[in-house]
Every structure is written in C-alpha cells, then in structure tokens.
Amino acid sequence: MECAAVSAPAPSPESQRLPLPLPPTRLTQVLGKRPSPVVGWLANRVMDVVCALPASMRDALARFVGWLAFTLGIRRRVALENLAHAYPEKSEATRRAIALGAYITMARVVIESIDPKDHVEPEWEVPEVQGAAWETLKATIAKGQGALLVTAHFGNWERAGKMILRRGIPLNALVRPLNGALNMRIVDNRVAAGAGLIYPKGAIAQAQEAVQLGETVLMLLDQSLPAKAAVFVPFFGRPASTTPAMAVVAQRTGAPVFVVMGIRDASGRKMRLEVEGPIAPPEGVGEQDAVTAHTAAVTAVLEKYVRRYPEQWLWLHRRWKVQPPSEGATPLQGLNP
C-alpha cells in the first residue's frame, strides 16, 4: 500500500475545552523514583513559576537554556559527531547551527512538557487539512480495532501524544521508568492527559492487549538498545540498534502501523500533526527477517522527517553507540515477551 504524508486538523475551540480522556486503569501505574517530599515540593514550585510565565517568556527561556547548554559543551561533541556522519557534505558552521537548533528544541520540550494544563498556549496547534492516512487511522479506531503509532524524539513527542488524545484516539505510550522531580512531573502529566503507560518488562504482551482492545500504542523508534535485544537497521547510512517491539506486535496482531510526527513551525512555538501510513510489513520473507525489514521501513520514514527538519531531532543521543553483534549471535534474545 502506498503511504501518504498528511496533516491532521486541529480540534475546534469547543473541543479544546473538553476534558482529556482517562487512561486505561490497568496502565496508570507510574514506575520510577520520586524525590524526597521537600525536594519534590520545592522543585515543583519552581516549575510552577516557569509554567506561569507568558508563552513568549517561556520560549525565550527555552532558547536561552538551549544556547547555554550548547555553549557549555554539554554533549556537544556527541551531537557534532553524529551530524558529521549524517551530513558529511555540509559545512561545520551549518552542522553547528543544526546542533544549536536541536538543543533549543530539547529545552522547549522540557519546558512545554512540565506544564500540567491542557495546552501550553491557546493556539499552539496549527490547523491543517486532514488527509487519507489520518482518516484511515480514525476509521481503524472507530471500527474497534487497534493500531501501532511510531514517532521519534522529534519536535515535541510529548505534545504530539496529547494532540492525538485530544482528537479522540486512545493512546498508550511505551515508556521507561524515570527518576527525579522533573521527569516524574512529565510522567504525571502523561497520565493526566489520558495516556496509558507501558513499561519495558512485559511490553510486548501489554501492547498486544491494548491493540486487541481497540487502543493505540505509541512507540519511539529512535533509541539505542543493547545488541541482544535489538535489530539493526539503516539510519542515515549506518546500522542502528532499534527495538523490534513494533514489528513483533504488528506481526502477531496484524495491527496497522502509522508514523505520527509533531512538527514545529518556523517560530518553534506552534505544532502541526503529520501522519503517514499504514506502513505494511514486507511480504515473502521469513518471520525474523520480516521483523527487521518492517523496522527498517518505518525507520526510513522517520529518517525522512529528520532530514527534512534536522534541527528538530535529538542529535545529542548516541544513536549509533551499539554495534551489530558478531556473526553467530542470536538476535532478539533479550526481547521481553
């Protein structure tokens, strides 16, 4: 099936005032380590002050924090090395500009994601005309069938999930346990927005259950995994260790796979939702080869968006740090059922 990249419409002002849905009760447990009560209270009061700032001041703060982190060299070498491999044809000045944009994007994600309100500002969603992929996803859910959604550390993946929920798509996110006041506040906001939480232990089984119940499961497919738990697929011309969870669940359930990206506009303060798919698994290959090929096909779509908007992806992550195992090693042996 041919894939089409389309934009989903923003909800009407009336629908924006509706309460967000409740997450499935079976997926509301929050794992991770919270700070002490005193530290937690103080940290949350500081975050409350940041969230109370006008939108323009919050964005100015994000741009300053991003610039400061880049200037101080926090993981700057990692970002620039990644960019040198990805864009050898670009000048060093251009790659540094992309890296600075990625730092600012990350700072914006953090500041936006600690806000407990339904939205960061009244008009942060850019209205777009809906298209075939979005309609296919909505029709799938309307029929009581589940779907798999894939995104990346791009734009603002937290906000993109909220945009999906506000459009009536039940959402469960595959996440990792987090620690600290800031991270736990972000996790609490995920649950408050209506997202169920699926953690790595038993993730395959829980994702299958969600799909069979007519829900969606959102996965980030751009994180490095240990070699024994990963498949290796091309990403910017280099093998990248990638979770096979999406392809395994799709194979076992027949659920359609869509790429969903929250893309910032030129100002960085507004976002639109783009959907592409369904991305079908390959035909005529063995079961294990099909998992790798399907993962590669979806990763190729993610790469297309990163190439189009490179400053919106998390170049700070050591995406290629894990090398493919030696010949004879058994892939997927570390995958949780």
Coordinates of C-alpha atoms in Angstrom, one line a residue:
M1 CA 0.0 0.0 0.0
E2 CA 1.3 3.4 -0.9
C3 CA 1.9 5.7 2.1
A4 CA 0.9 9.3 2.2
A5 CA 2.1 12.0 4.5
V6 CA -0.8 14.2 5.6
S7 CA -1.7 16.7 8.2
A8 CA -4.4 16.2 10.8
P9 CA -6.8 19.0 11.6
A10 CA -6.7 20.9 14.9
P11 CA -9.8 20.4 17.1
S12 CA -12.4 23.2 17.2
P13 CA -12.2 25.7 20.1
E14 CA -15.2 23.9 21.6
S15 CA -13.5 20.6 21.6
Q16 CA -10.4 22.1 23.1
R17 CA -12.3 22.9 26.3
L18 CA -13.5 19.3 26.7
P19 CA -11.6 17.3 29.4
L20 CA -9.0 14.9 28.2
P21 CA -9.8 11.2 28.4
L22 CA -8.9 9.0 31.3
P23 CA -6.2 6.4 30.6
P24 CA -7.0 2.7 31.0
T25 CA -6.9 1.9 34.7
R26 CA -4.7 -1.1 34.0
L27 CA -1.9 1.2 32.6
T28 CA -1.8 4.0 35.2
Q29 CA 0.9 2.7 37.4
V30 CA 3.9 5.1 37.5
L31 CA 7.3 3.5 37.9
G32 CA 10.4 5.4 38.8
K33 CA 12.0 7.1 41.8
R34 CA 10.4 10.3 43.2
P35 CA 12.5 12.8 45.1
S36 CA 12.0 13.4 48.8
P37 CA 8.9 15.3 49.7
V38 CA 10.8 18.5 50.5
V39 CA 12.9 18.4 47.3
G40 CA 9.8 17.4 45.3
W41 CA 7.8 20.3 46.7
L42 CA 10.5 22.9 46.0
A43 CA 11.2 21.6 42.5
N44 CA 7.5 21.7 41.6
R45 CA 7.1 25.2 42.9
V46 CA 10.0 26.3 40.7
M47 CA 8.3 24.5 37.7
D48 CA 5.0 26.2 38.6
V49 CA 6.7 29.6 38.3
V50 CA 8.1 28.7 34.9
C51 CA 4.7 27.4 33.7
A52 CA 3.1 30.7 34.8
L53 CA 5.3 32.8 32.6
P54 CA 3.8 34.2 29.4
A55 CA 4.3 32.0 26.4
S56 CA 6.8 34.4 24.8
M57 CA 8.9 34.4 28.0
R58 CA 8.8 30.6 28.3
D59 CA 10.1 30.3 24.7
A60 CA 12.8 32.9 25.3
L61 CA 13.9 30.9 28.4
A62 CA 14.0 27.7 26.3
R63 CA 16.1 29.4 23.7
F64 CA 18.5 30.7 26.3
V65 CA 18.8 27.3 28.1
G66 CA 19.4 25.6 24.8
W67 CA 22.0 28.1 23.8
L68 CA 23.7 27.9 27.2
A69 CA 23.9 24.1 27.2
F70 CA 25.4 24.1 23.7
T71 CA 27.9 26.9 24.6
L72 CA 28.9 25.0 27.7
G73 CA 29.6 21.9 25.6
I74 CA 27.1 19.6 27.3
R75 CA 27.1 16.5 25.0
R76 CA 28.1 18.9 22.1
R77 CA 30.8 16.6 20.8
V78 CA 28.3 13.8 20.6
A79 CA 25.9 16.0 18.6
L80 CA 28.5 17.3 16.3
E81 CA 30.0 13.8 15.6
N82 CA 26.5 12.5 14.8
L83 CA 25.9 15.4 12.4
A84 CA 29.3 14.9 10.8
H85 CA 28.4 11.3 10.0
A86 CA 24.9 12.2 8.9
Y87 CA 25.8 15.2 6.8
P88 CA 29.4 15.0 5.6
E89 CA 28.6 17.3 2.7
K90 CA 27.6 20.2 5.0
S91 CA 29.9 22.8 6.4
E92 CA 30.9 22.7 10.0
A93 CA 29.1 26.0 10.5
T94 CA 25.9 24.5 9.2
R95 CA 26.2 21.4 11.3
R96 CA 26.8 23.6 14.4
A97 CA 23.7 25.6 13.6
I98 CA 21.7 22.4 13.3
A99 CA 23.1 21.2 16.6
L100 CA 22.2 24.5 18.3
G101 CA 18.7 24.2 17.0
A102 CA 18.4 20.7 18.4
Y103 CA 19.5 22.0 21.9
I104 CA 16.8 24.6 21.7
T105 CA 14.3 22.0 20.6
M106 CA 15.1 19.9 23.6
A107 CA 14.8 22.8 26.0
R108 CA 11.4 23.7 24.5
V109 CA 10.3 20.1 25.0
V110 CA 11.2 20.1 28.7
I111 CA 9.6 23.5 29.4
E112 CA 6.4 22.6 27.5
S113 CA 6.2 19.1 29.0
I114 CA 6.2 20.2 32.6
D115 CA 3.1 22.3 32.1
P116 CA 0.1 20.4 33.7
K117 CA -2.5 22.4 31.7
D118 CA -4.3 21.0 28.7
H119 CA -2.3 23.2 26.4
V120 CA 0.7 25.5 26.6
E121 CA -1.0 28.3 24.9
P122 CA -4.5 28.6 23.3
E123 CA -3.3 28.5 19.7
W124 CA -0.3 26.2 19.8
E125 CA -1.8 23.7 17.4
V126 CA -1.6 24.7 13.7
P127 CA -4.9 23.8 11.9
E128 CA -4.3 21.7 8.8
V129 CA -6.4 19.9 6.3
Q130 CA -6.9 16.2 7.0
G131 CA -5.9 13.5 4.6
A132 CA -6.0 9.8 3.8
A133 CA -3.6 8.5 6.4
W134 CA -5.3 10.3 9.2
E135 CA -8.7 9.2 8.0
T136 CA -7.5 5.6 7.8
L137 CA -6.3 5.7 11.4
K138 CA -9.5 7.2 12.7
A139 CA -11.6 4.7 10.8
T140 CA -9.5 1.9 12.2
I141 CA -10.1 3.0 15.8
A142 CA -13.8 3.7 15.0
K143 CA -14.2 0.1 14.0
G144 CA -12.9 -1.0 17.4
Q145 CA -9.5 -2.1 16.0
G146 CA -6.2 -1.1 17.4
A147 CA -3.2 0.5 15.7
L148 CA 0.5 1.0 16.3
L149 CA 1.9 4.5 16.2
V150 CA 5.6 5.3 15.8
T151 CA 7.4 8.6 16.4
A152 CA 10.8 9.8 17.4
H153 CA 12.5 12.3 19.8
F154 CA 11.4 15.0 17.4
G155 CA 9.6 18.3 17.5
N156 CA 7.8 17.6 20.8
W157 CA 6.9 14.0 21.1
E158 CA 5.1 14.6 24.4
R159 CA 2.9 17.3 22.9
A160 CA 2.3 15.1 19.8
G161 CA 0.8 12.4 22.0
K162 CA -1.5 15.0 23.6
M163 CA -2.6 16.2 20.2
I164 CA -3.5 12.6 19.3
L165 CA -5.5 12.1 22.5
R166 CA -7.4 15.4 22.0
R167 CA -8.6 14.1 18.7
G168 CA -10.2 11.1 20.3
I169 CA -7.6 8.4 19.7
P170 CA -7.0 6.3 22.8
L171 CA -3.3 6.2 23.4
N172 CA -0.9 4.1 25.4
A173 CA 2.8 5.0 25.3
L174 CA 5.8 2.6 25.6
V175 CA 8.0 4.4 28.2
R176 CA 10.9 3.8 30.5
P177 CA 10.9 4.3 34.3
L178 CA 12.2 7.7 35.1
N179 CA 13.6 9.4 38.2
G180 CA 13.7 12.9 39.7
A181 CA 11.2 15.7 40.2
L182 CA 11.2 17.0 36.6
N183 CA 10.9 13.6 35.0
M184 CA 8.2 12.4 37.4
R185 CA 6.2 15.6 36.7
I186 CA 6.3 14.8 33.0
V187 CA 5.1 11.3 33.6
D188 CA 2.3 12.5 35.8
N189 CA 1.3 14.9 33.0
R190 CA 1.2 12.0 30.6
V191 CA -1.3 10.1 32.8
A192 CA -3.3 13.3 33.4
A193 CA -3.6 13.8 29.6
G194 CA -5.1 10.3 29.3
A195 CA -2.2 8.2 28.2
G196 CA -1.7 4.7 29.5
L197 CA 1.9 3.7 30.4
I198 CA 3.5 0.5 29.1
Y199 CA 6.9 -0.3 30.6
P200 CA 9.6 -2.5 29.0
K201 CA 9.0 -5.5 31.3
G202 CA 6.2 -7.4 29.6
A203 CA 5.8 -4.6 27.0
I204 CA 5.0 -7.0 24.1
A205 CA 2.1 -8.6 25.9
Q206 CA 0.7 -5.4 27.1
A207 CA 1.0 -3.8 23.7
Q208 CA -0.8 -6.7 22.1
E209 CA -3.6 -6.5 24.7
A210 CA -4.0 -2.8 24.0
V211 CA -4.2 -3.3 20.3
Q212 CA -6.7 -6.1 20.7
L213 CA -8.9 -3.8 22.9
G214 CA -9.0 -1.3 20.1
E215 CA -6.5 1.1 21.5
T216 CA -3.3 2.6 20.0
V217 CA 0.3 2.0 21.3
L218 CA 2.8 4.8 20.7
M219 CA 6.5 3.9 20.4
L220 CA 9.6 5.9 19.9
L221 CA 11.8 4.0 17.4
D222 CA 15.0 6.1 17.6
Q223 CA 16.6 4.9 20.8
S224 CA 19.7 2.7 21.0
L225 CA 19.2 -0.7 22.7
P226 CA 21.7 -3.4 23.8
A227 CA 22.5 -5.6 20.8
K228 CA 20.9 -8.7 22.3
A229 CA 17.5 -7.0 22.4
A230 CA 17.7 -5.1 19.1
V231 CA 17.6 -5.4 15.4
F232 CA 20.0 -3.4 13.3
V233 CA 18.5 -1.2 10.6
P234 CA 19.9 1.6 8.4
F235 CA 19.6 5.1 9.8
F236 CA 21.5 7.8 8.0
G237 CA 23.5 5.2 6.2
R238 CA 24.7 3.4 9.4
P239 CA 23.3 0.4 11.2
A240 CA 21.4 1.5 14.3
S241 CA 20.2 -0.8 17.1
T242 CA 16.5 -0.5 17.2
T243 CA 13.7 -2.1 19.2
P244 CA 11.8 -4.8 17.3
A245 CA 8.8 -4.4 19.5
M246 CA 6.7 -2.5 17.0
A247 CA 7.3 -5.1 14.2
V248 CA 6.7 -8.0 16.6
V249 CA 3.4 -6.7 17.8
A250 CA 2.3 -5.9 14.3
Q251 CA 3.3 -9.3 13.1
R252 CA 1.3 -11.0 16.0
T253 CA -1.8 -8.9 15.8
G254 CA -2.0 -7.6 12.2
A255 CA -2.4 -4.1 13.6
P256 CA -1.6 -1.3 11.0
V257 CA 1.4 0.9 11.6
F258 CA 1.4 4.6 11.3
V259 CA 4.2 7.2 11.7
V260 CA 3.0 10.2 13.6
M261 CA 5.2 13.3 13.9
G262 CA 4.6 16.6 15.7
I263 CA 6.4 19.2 13.6
R264 CA 7.2 22.7 14.8
D265 CA 6.6 25.7 12.6
A266 CA 9.4 28.3 11.8
S267 CA 8.7 30.1 15.1
G268 CA 9.2 26.9 17.1
R269 CA 6.2 27.7 19.2
K270 CA 3.4 26.1 17.2
M271 CA 3.0 22.5 16.0
R272 CA 1.1 20.5 13.4
L273 CA 0.5 16.8 13.4
E274 CA 1.5 14.8 10.4
V275 CA 0.6 11.1 9.8
E276 CA 1.9 8.6 7.3
G277 CA 0.8 5.1 6.7
P278 CA -0.3 2.5 7.1
I279 CA 3.2 1.1 6.6
A280 CA 2.8 -2.5 5.7
P281 CA 5.2 -5.3 6.6
P282 CA 7.2 -6.9 3.8
E283 CA 6.0 -9.9 2.0
G284 CA 7.8 -13.1 1.1
V285 CA 10.4 -13.1 3.8
G286 CA 11.0 -15.3 6.9
E287 CA 9.5 -14.3 10.3
Q288 CA 12.7 -12.9 11.8
D289 CA 13.7 -11.2 8.5
A290 CA 10.2 -9.6 8.3
V291 CA 10.7 -8.1 11.8
T292 CA 13.9 -6.4 10.7
A293 CA 12.6 -5.4 7.3
H294 CA 9.4 -3.8 8.8
T295 CA 11.5 -2.0 11.4
A296 CA 13.8 -0.7 8.6
A297 CA 10.8 0.5 6.5
V298 CA 9.4 2.5 9.4
T299 CA 12.8 3.8 10.4
A300 CA 13.3 5.1 6.8
V301 CA 10.1 7.2 7.2
L302 CA 11.5 8.7 10.5
E303 CA 14.8 9.5 8.7
K304 CA 12.9 11.3 6.0
Y305 CA 11.4 13.6 8.6
V306 CA 14.6 14.2 10.4
R307 CA 16.3 15.0 7.1
R308 CA 13.5 17.5 6.3
Y309 CA 13.7 19.2 9.8
P310 CA 17.1 18.2 11.2
E311 CA 17.1 20.8 14.0
Q312 CA 14.0 19.2 15.5
W313 CA 15.7 15.8 16.2
L314 CA 17.7 14.8 19.3
W315 CA 21.2 14.7 17.9
L316 CA 22.5 14.7 21.5
H317 CA 21.6 11.0 21.8
R318 CA 24.3 8.4 21.0
R319 CA 22.1 6.7 18.4
W320 CA 24.9 4.6 16.9
K321 CA 26.8 3.6 20.0
V322 CA 25.8 -0.1 19.9
Q323 CA 27.5 -2.0 17.1
P324 CA 26.0 -5.1 15.4
P325 CA 26.8 -8.4 17.2
S326 CA 29.4 -10.7 15.7
E327 CA 28.2 -13.4 13.3
G328 CA 26.5 -16.3 15.0
A329 CA 24.9 -14.3 17.7
T330 CA 21.2 -14.8 18.2
P331 CA 19.2 -11.5 17.7
L332 CA 16.2 -10.6 19.7
Q333 CA 17.2 -12.9 22.6
G334 CA 16.8 -10.1 25.1
L335 CA 13.2 -9.2 24.0
N336 CA 10.6 -9.2 26.7
P337 CA 7.6 -11.3 25.7

